[in-house]
Amino acid sequence: KKTKLANPIEDVEYINNTDYWDRLLIADHIKIDEFNIVSYYSEADNKFSEHLVKAINQTSKKITFSKVNMSDKTRENMAISIINNNQFEDMQYISMLNSLDFYWARGFKIDVSSVKVKKLIYAKIIRSTKDNLSEILNNHMVNLIDFVQVDIDNFCNLFREEDLYQFDVLLSLLNATELTDSQKKKIVDLSEQGISIRNLKVSSRVQQYILENKFSENDFVYILENYSTFSKIVQTIIYEKSISNIEKVIQEEIKMNIELLRDILAKEDLDDREIIFSHYIQLFNDDETIYYIRNLNYSEEFISLLKRGRPKFNKSSINRRILKDFKRRNWVTKIEEEDNYFRVQGRLILK
């Protein structure tokens, strides 16, 4: 039967026969404090045995090595032994390393779980330095978010350097759900090129920021076609871009979402509304088409045409496009070309 001493052994070194130490440790007869841990570790050829790790993990009080006299070399060796041991409970793991005043600044090599690496980053045992970021990027990408969140401003300063900057990494950070919008805006500022919002999983605020600051020209057609899928704040930016590039839109006959077209046609001081409508007339239903024919600056002859009139129209590209669409809608029976004008026979569409 296992028995327990009334008072654990305060100093394991009083037990001269070290062969008994393991048995005493397993039986909970040794006090788990910094002095006995160092003694046990030294006796075990500077290693943490499975039994010692278990005993440390079961101790509710944080273990520190602040009172033990050790050489710098011993402290470093002990820290390396601890840091590469996946079995330590996180609280004791970080507490012991902090008390040894151990940290990495010029790169690190470690073979522990990503959870442990995360703890080391947040405890600033893995410092926010260029060498450490390089190691993260090369071998611990799963912990990049942790590195960023500890000090995003420092990360941005480091990541800007030519030998660390990677556009694919930047995009992965923008897609990270752990980062806030303000953090993602700082990531956007790092980009050396336009950023497509097509496949980015970011908020409307970040989409807006990208469109205003790092717009990718390759997205121009995409945002015009998908205008209605964006939030109001993003639609405002898309609308402004479409207006400022309206000549390009017309010349290249870029496809546009009908809601965007309606918003553009509602801009009364826009000179090109008649041209725009003529290019996209086929997207509107009959009622809308008649509405715009009435309310834009078109010839009154279009209305008379829809009252079974037989007016003539100047030969212009705008008139040609509208009459072609009227023919498609079966609103006219005949279009004849005569010198510099079209002679058209309409149907009774309006009374």
Short mmCIF file of C-alpha atoms in Angstrom, two decimals:
data_model
loop_
_atom_site.label_atom_id
_atom_site.label_comp_id
_atom_site.label_asym_id
_atom_site.label_seq_id
_atom_site.Cartn_x
_atom_site.Cartn_y
_atom_site.Cartn_z
CA LYS A 1 0.00 0.00 0.00
CA LYS A 2 1.29 3.48 -0.93
CA THR A 3 1.97 5.64 2.12
CA LYS A 4 2.72 9.35 2.20
CA LEU A 5 5.12 11.09 4.51
CA ALA A 6 3.61 13.63 6.89
CA ASN A 7 6.11 16.16 5.59
CA PRO A 8 7.71 15.80 2.15
CA ILE A 9 11.48 15.76 1.99
CA GLU A 10 12.60 19.40 1.84
CA ASP A 11 16.01 18.72 0.30
CA VAL A 12 16.38 15.63 -1.85
CA GLU A 13 20.18 15.84 -1.57
CA TYR A 14 19.89 14.62 2.03
CA ILE A 15 19.11 11.23 0.46
CA ASN A 16 22.62 10.16 -0.35
CA ASN A 17 21.61 7.15 -2.38
CA THR A 18 20.27 8.74 -5.57
CA ASP A 19 18.86 5.39 -6.66
CA TYR A 20 15.97 6.09 -4.27
CA TRP A 21 15.12 9.48 -5.75
CA ASP A 22 12.86 8.17 -8.51
CA ARG A 23 10.90 6.00 -6.08
CA LEU A 24 10.52 8.86 -3.63
CA LEU A 25 9.41 11.19 -6.43
CA ILE A 26 6.81 8.72 -7.71
CA ALA A 27 5.51 8.25 -4.16
CA ASP A 28 5.11 12.04 -3.70
CA HIS A 29 7.66 12.06 -0.88
CA ILE A 30 9.78 14.88 -2.35
CA LYS A 31 8.83 18.55 -2.14
CA ILE A 32 8.54 19.96 -5.66
CA ASP A 33 10.37 23.26 -5.57
CA GLU A 34 13.13 24.91 -7.55
CA PHE A 35 15.95 23.47 -5.38
CA ASN A 36 14.86 19.84 -5.64
CA ILE A 37 14.03 20.21 -9.33
CA VAL A 38 17.53 21.50 -10.08
CA SER A 39 19.10 18.72 -8.00
CA TYR A 40 17.01 16.06 -9.72
CA TYR A 41 17.68 17.56 -13.18
CA SER A 42 21.46 17.68 -12.56
CA GLU A 43 21.54 14.11 -11.28
CA ALA A 44 19.68 12.96 -14.41
CA ASP A 45 22.42 14.28 -16.71
CA ASN A 46 20.62 17.56 -17.30
CA LYS A 47 17.36 15.97 -18.41
CA PHE A 48 13.78 16.17 -17.24
CA SER A 49 12.54 12.65 -16.68
CA GLU A 50 8.95 11.65 -17.30
CA HIS A 51 8.41 11.36 -13.53
CA LEU A 52 9.83 14.81 -12.82
CA VAL A 53 7.72 16.41 -15.55
CA LYS A 54 4.60 14.75 -14.15
CA ALA A 55 5.42 15.94 -10.63
CA ILE A 56 5.96 19.51 -11.84
CA ASN A 57 2.69 19.48 -13.78
CA GLN A 58 0.77 18.31 -10.73
CA THR A 59 2.08 21.21 -8.64
CA SER A 60 -0.47 24.02 -8.37
CA LYS A 61 2.10 26.64 -7.41
CA LYS A 62 4.06 28.18 -10.26
CA ILE A 63 7.62 26.92 -10.41
CA THR A 64 10.35 29.54 -10.73
CA PHE A 65 14.12 29.40 -10.46
CA SER A 66 14.69 32.85 -9.02
CA LYS A 67 16.44 31.73 -5.82
CA VAL A 68 18.74 29.01 -7.15
CA ASN A 69 22.32 29.91 -7.94
CA MET A 70 23.15 28.62 -11.42
CA SER A 71 25.74 29.55 -13.98
CA ASP A 72 24.53 31.19 -17.18
CA LYS A 73 25.43 28.02 -19.07
CA THR A 74 23.39 25.84 -16.71
CA ARG A 75 20.44 28.20 -16.98
CA GLU A 76 20.62 28.10 -20.76
CA ASN A 77 20.89 24.30 -20.86
CA MET A 78 17.96 23.94 -18.50
CA ALA A 79 15.89 26.39 -20.55
CA ILE A 80 16.62 24.44 -23.75
CA SER A 81 15.60 21.20 -22.02
CA ILE A 82 12.34 22.78 -20.88
CA ILE A 83 11.52 24.56 -24.10
CA ASN A 84 11.83 21.42 -26.23
CA ASN A 85 9.66 19.32 -23.91
CA ASN A 86 6.08 19.06 -25.13
CA GLN A 87 4.89 17.36 -21.95
CA PHE A 88 5.07 20.35 -19.62
CA GLU A 89 1.77 21.94 -18.68
CA ASP A 90 1.60 25.43 -20.23
CA MET A 91 1.54 27.41 -16.98
CA GLN A 92 4.66 25.73 -15.58
CA TYR A 93 6.30 25.72 -19.01
CA ILE A 94 6.16 29.51 -19.36
CA SER A 95 6.74 30.22 -15.65
CA MET A 96 9.99 28.24 -15.57
CA LEU A 97 11.31 29.75 -18.80
CA ASN A 98 10.51 33.30 -17.71
CA SER A 99 12.24 32.76 -14.38
CA LEU A 100 15.35 31.57 -16.21
CA ASP A 101 15.31 34.86 -18.14
CA PHE A 102 15.50 32.93 -21.37
CA TYR A 103 14.41 34.27 -24.75
CA TRP A 104 15.21 33.98 -28.44
CA ALA A 105 15.96 37.05 -30.50
CA ARG A 106 18.26 35.84 -33.29
CA GLY A 107 16.22 32.98 -34.66
CA PHE A 108 15.18 29.77 -33.00
CA LYS A 109 14.96 26.04 -33.62
CA ILE A 110 12.28 24.15 -31.79
CA ASP A 111 10.33 20.93 -32.14
CA VAL A 112 7.19 21.35 -30.05
CA SER A 113 3.50 21.79 -30.79
CA SER A 114 2.10 24.94 -32.35
CA VAL A 115 0.26 25.53 -29.06
CA LYS A 116 3.60 25.69 -27.25
CA VAL A 117 5.04 28.00 -29.90
CA LYS A 118 2.02 30.26 -29.47
CA LYS A 119 2.63 30.42 -25.71
CA LEU A 120 6.28 31.26 -26.30
CA ILE A 121 5.36 34.07 -28.69
CA TYR A 122 2.82 35.63 -26.37
CA ALA A 123 5.20 35.31 -23.43
CA LYS A 124 7.80 37.10 -25.62
CA ILE A 125 10.25 34.27 -25.15
CA ILE A 126 10.22 34.22 -28.92
CA ARG A 127 10.82 37.92 -29.53
CA SER A 128 9.45 39.98 -32.41
CA THR A 129 12.63 40.14 -34.48
CA LYS A 130 13.51 39.72 -38.13
CA ASP A 131 15.32 36.41 -37.58
CA ASN A 132 12.41 35.00 -35.61
CA LEU A 133 9.89 36.13 -38.21
CA SER A 134 11.97 34.41 -40.86
CA GLU A 135 11.82 31.16 -38.87
CA ILE A 136 8.07 31.55 -38.43
CA LEU A 137 7.57 32.08 -42.17
CA ASN A 138 9.76 29.11 -43.08
CA ASN A 139 8.77 26.54 -40.47
CA HIS A 140 5.88 27.70 -38.27
CA MET A 141 3.34 29.38 -40.56
CA VAL A 142 0.48 28.25 -38.33
CA ASN A 143 1.86 30.60 -35.67
CA LEU A 144 2.19 33.64 -37.93
CA ILE A 145 -1.10 35.08 -36.65
CA ASP A 146 0.27 34.89 -33.10
CA PHE A 147 3.44 36.70 -34.14
CA VAL A 148 1.36 39.41 -35.84
CA GLN A 149 -1.04 39.91 -32.95
CA VAL A 150 1.65 40.32 -30.31
CA ASP A 151 2.96 43.48 -31.99
CA ILE A 152 1.46 44.21 -35.38
CA ASP A 153 3.34 47.49 -35.83
CA ASN A 154 6.67 45.77 -35.33
CA PHE A 155 5.57 42.94 -37.62
CA CYS A 156 4.74 45.45 -40.36
CA ASN A 157 8.15 47.09 -40.04
CA LEU A 158 9.87 43.70 -40.33
CA PHE A 159 7.67 42.30 -43.11
CA ARG A 160 8.35 45.28 -45.35
CA GLU A 161 11.93 44.11 -45.82
CA GLU A 162 12.59 42.68 -49.26
CA ASP A 163 13.80 39.27 -48.09
CA LEU A 164 10.70 38.71 -45.90
CA TYR A 165 7.86 40.29 -47.90
CA GLN A 166 5.59 37.75 -49.60
CA PHE A 167 2.35 38.78 -51.28
CA ASP A 168 0.77 35.35 -50.77
CA VAL A 169 1.44 35.62 -47.04
CA LEU A 170 -0.12 39.07 -47.01
CA LEU A 171 -3.29 37.68 -48.61
CA SER A 172 -3.45 34.84 -46.09
CA LEU A 173 -3.32 37.39 -43.27
CA LEU A 174 -6.18 39.35 -44.81
CA ASN A 175 -8.24 36.15 -44.85
CA ALA A 176 -7.44 35.38 -41.21
CA THR A 177 -10.55 35.61 -39.03
CA GLU A 178 -8.42 36.28 -35.94
CA LEU A 179 -7.32 39.73 -37.10
CA THR A 180 -9.40 42.86 -36.58
CA ASP A 181 -10.30 45.32 -39.32
CA SER A 182 -7.81 47.88 -38.03
CA GLN A 183 -5.07 45.24 -38.10
CA LYS A 184 -6.03 44.19 -41.62
CA LYS A 185 -5.86 47.78 -42.83
CA LYS A 186 -2.25 47.89 -41.65
CA ILE A 187 -1.63 44.67 -43.60
CA VAL A 188 -3.19 46.25 -46.70
CA ASP A 189 -0.78 49.19 -46.40
CA LEU A 190 2.12 46.74 -46.73
CA SER A 191 1.11 45.63 -50.20
CA GLU A 192 3.38 46.61 -53.05
CA GLN A 193 0.63 45.97 -55.60
CA GLY A 194 -3.11 46.19 -56.06
CA ILE A 195 -5.17 43.71 -54.06
CA SER A 196 -8.09 41.87 -55.60
CA ILE A 197 -11.13 41.64 -53.34
CA ARG A 198 -12.65 38.90 -55.49
CA ASN A 199 -11.83 35.99 -53.16
CA LEU A 200 -10.96 37.81 -49.96
CA LYS A 201 -12.94 36.98 -46.83
CA VAL A 202 -12.89 40.45 -45.33
CA SER A 203 -15.45 42.87 -43.94
CA SER A 204 -17.05 45.67 -45.94
CA ARG A 205 -14.82 48.18 -44.17
CA VAL A 206 -11.69 46.37 -45.32
CA GLN A 207 -13.09 46.01 -48.85
CA GLN A 208 -13.71 49.75 -48.87
CA TYR A 209 -10.18 50.42 -47.64
CA ILE A 210 -8.67 48.21 -50.34
CA LEU A 211 -10.72 49.83 -53.11
CA GLU A 212 -9.65 53.28 -51.91
CA ASN A 213 -5.98 52.53 -51.32
CA LYS A 214 -4.81 49.35 -53.08
CA PHE A 215 -7.31 48.88 -55.88
CA SER A 216 -6.48 46.21 -58.44
CA GLU A 217 -7.44 47.31 -61.94
CA ASN A 218 -8.14 43.66 -62.71
CA ASP A 219 -11.15 43.94 -60.39
CA PHE A 220 -12.82 46.73 -62.34
CA VAL A 221 -15.14 44.53 -64.37
CA TYR A 222 -15.78 42.27 -61.38
CA ILE A 223 -16.98 45.04 -59.08
CA LEU A 224 -19.22 46.53 -61.78
CA GLU A 225 -20.83 43.18 -62.53
CA ASN A 226 -21.31 42.33 -58.86
CA TYR A 227 -22.32 45.77 -57.56
CA SER A 228 -25.54 44.55 -55.92
CA THR A 229 -23.70 41.94 -53.80
CA PHE A 230 -21.69 44.56 -51.91
CA SER A 231 -22.65 46.63 -48.89
CA LYS A 232 -23.76 50.25 -49.27
CA ILE A 233 -20.38 51.66 -48.21
CA VAL A 234 -18.62 49.56 -50.85
CA GLN A 235 -21.25 50.38 -53.48
CA THR A 236 -20.46 54.05 -52.95
CA ILE A 237 -16.81 53.43 -53.92
CA ILE A 238 -17.79 51.29 -56.92
CA TYR A 239 -20.22 53.96 -58.07
CA GLU A 240 -17.53 56.63 -57.84
CA LYS A 241 -15.06 54.46 -59.79
CA SER A 242 -17.62 53.76 -62.51
CA ILE A 243 -18.43 57.46 -62.90
CA SER A 244 -14.77 58.50 -63.03
CA ASN A 245 -14.11 55.79 -65.64
CA ILE A 246 -17.34 56.14 -67.56
CA GLU A 247 -15.59 56.62 -70.92
CA LYS A 248 -13.76 53.35 -70.43
CA VAL A 249 -17.01 51.64 -69.48
CA ILE A 250 -18.69 52.88 -72.65
CA GLN A 251 -15.79 52.27 -75.05
CA GLU A 252 -15.13 48.74 -73.80
CA GLU A 253 -18.84 47.99 -73.34
CA ILE A 254 -18.11 46.57 -69.90
CA LYS A 255 -20.89 44.55 -68.36
CA MET A 256 -22.61 46.27 -65.48
CA ASN A 257 -25.00 45.24 -62.77
CA ILE A 258 -28.44 46.73 -63.44
CA GLU A 259 -28.61 48.31 -59.97
CA LEU A 260 -25.42 50.19 -60.73
CA LEU A 261 -26.86 51.29 -64.06
CA ARG A 262 -29.94 52.64 -62.32
CA ASP A 263 -27.77 54.57 -59.86
CA ILE A 264 -25.64 56.00 -62.68
CA LEU A 265 -28.67 57.01 -64.76
CA ALA A 266 -30.09 58.77 -61.71
CA LYS A 267 -27.14 61.19 -61.75
CA GLU A 268 -28.78 64.14 -63.50
CA ASP A 269 -25.58 66.09 -64.14
CA LEU A 270 -23.92 63.21 -65.98
CA ASP A 271 -23.56 64.16 -69.64
CA ASP A 272 -23.32 60.63 -71.01
CA ARG A 273 -26.55 59.18 -69.64
CA GLU A 274 -28.17 58.86 -73.07
CA ILE A 275 -25.13 57.03 -74.45
CA ILE A 276 -24.93 54.72 -71.43
CA PHE A 277 -28.59 53.82 -71.58
CA SER A 278 -28.38 53.06 -75.30
CA HIS A 279 -25.56 50.59 -74.66
CA TYR A 280 -27.40 48.76 -71.87
CA ILE A 281 -31.03 49.21 -72.94
CA GLN A 282 -31.49 45.46 -73.37
CA LEU A 283 -31.07 44.95 -69.60
CA PHE A 284 -34.18 46.94 -68.74
CA ASN A 285 -37.77 45.73 -68.82
CA ASP A 286 -40.38 47.43 -70.96
CA ASP A 287 -41.65 49.81 -68.29
CA GLU A 288 -38.16 50.95 -67.33
CA THR A 289 -37.20 51.39 -70.96
CA ILE A 290 -40.17 53.66 -71.60
CA TYR A 291 -39.40 55.56 -68.38
CA TYR A 292 -35.85 56.35 -69.49
CA ILE A 293 -36.93 57.19 -73.04
CA ARG A 294 -39.31 59.74 -71.54
CA ASN A 295 -36.98 61.15 -68.91
CA LEU A 296 -33.59 61.24 -70.60
CA ASN A 297 -32.79 63.75 -73.29
CA TYR A 298 -34.08 61.72 -76.24
CA SER A 299 -36.07 62.88 -79.23
CA GLU A 300 -39.84 63.04 -78.72
CA GLU A 301 -40.09 60.99 -81.91
CA PHE A 302 -39.36 57.84 -79.87
CA ILE A 303 -42.65 58.36 -78.02
CA SER A 304 -44.58 59.05 -81.22
CA LEU A 305 -43.07 55.86 -82.63
CA LEU A 306 -44.68 53.91 -79.79
CA LYS A 307 -48.03 55.44 -80.72
CA ARG A 308 -47.95 53.83 -84.17
CA GLY A 309 -46.13 56.78 -85.65
CA ARG A 310 -43.76 56.69 -88.64
CA PRO A 311 -41.08 59.19 -87.66
CA LYS A 312 -37.55 59.52 -88.95
CA PHE A 313 -34.36 59.65 -86.89
CA ASN A 314 -30.87 60.91 -87.58
CA LYS A 315 -28.38 58.19 -88.33
CA SER A 316 -26.49 58.10 -85.05
CA SER A 317 -25.05 55.18 -83.13
CA ILE A 318 -27.34 56.00 -80.18
CA ASN A 319 -30.46 55.94 -82.32
CA ARG A 320 -29.32 52.77 -84.08
CA ARG A 321 -28.89 50.92 -80.78
CA ILE A 322 -32.24 52.05 -79.40
CA LEU A 323 -34.15 51.23 -82.59
CA LYS A 324 -32.47 47.84 -82.75
CA ASP A 325 -33.72 47.13 -79.24
CA PHE A 326 -37.20 48.39 -80.09
CA LYS A 327 -37.20 45.93 -82.99
CA ARG A 328 -36.18 43.15 -80.59
CA ARG A 329 -39.12 44.04 -78.36
CA ASN A 330 -41.41 43.97 -81.38
CA TRP A 331 -42.26 47.64 -80.88
CA VAL A 332 -41.54 48.51 -84.52
CA THR A 333 -42.46 46.74 -87.74
CA LYS A 334 -39.96 48.25 -90.13
CA ILE A 335 -36.69 50.18 -90.07
CA GLU A 336 -35.56 51.68 -93.38
CA GLU A 337 -32.30 53.52 -93.97
CA GLU A 338 -32.55 56.58 -96.17
CA ASP A 339 -29.46 58.73 -96.74
CA ASN A 340 -28.69 60.28 -93.32
CA TYR A 341 -31.68 59.04 -91.39
CA PHE A 342 -33.80 56.05 -90.39
CA ARG A 343 -37.49 55.86 -91.37
CA VAL A 344 -39.31 53.68 -88.82
CA GLN A 345 -42.82 52.31 -88.52
CA GLY A 346 -43.95 51.85 -84.92
CA ARG A 347 -46.66 49.83 -83.21
CA LEU A 348 -49.31 50.99 -80.78
CA ILE A 349 -47.53 50.50 -77.48
CA LEU A 350 -48.61 53.71 -75.75
CA LYS A 351 -52.10 55.17 -75.85
#
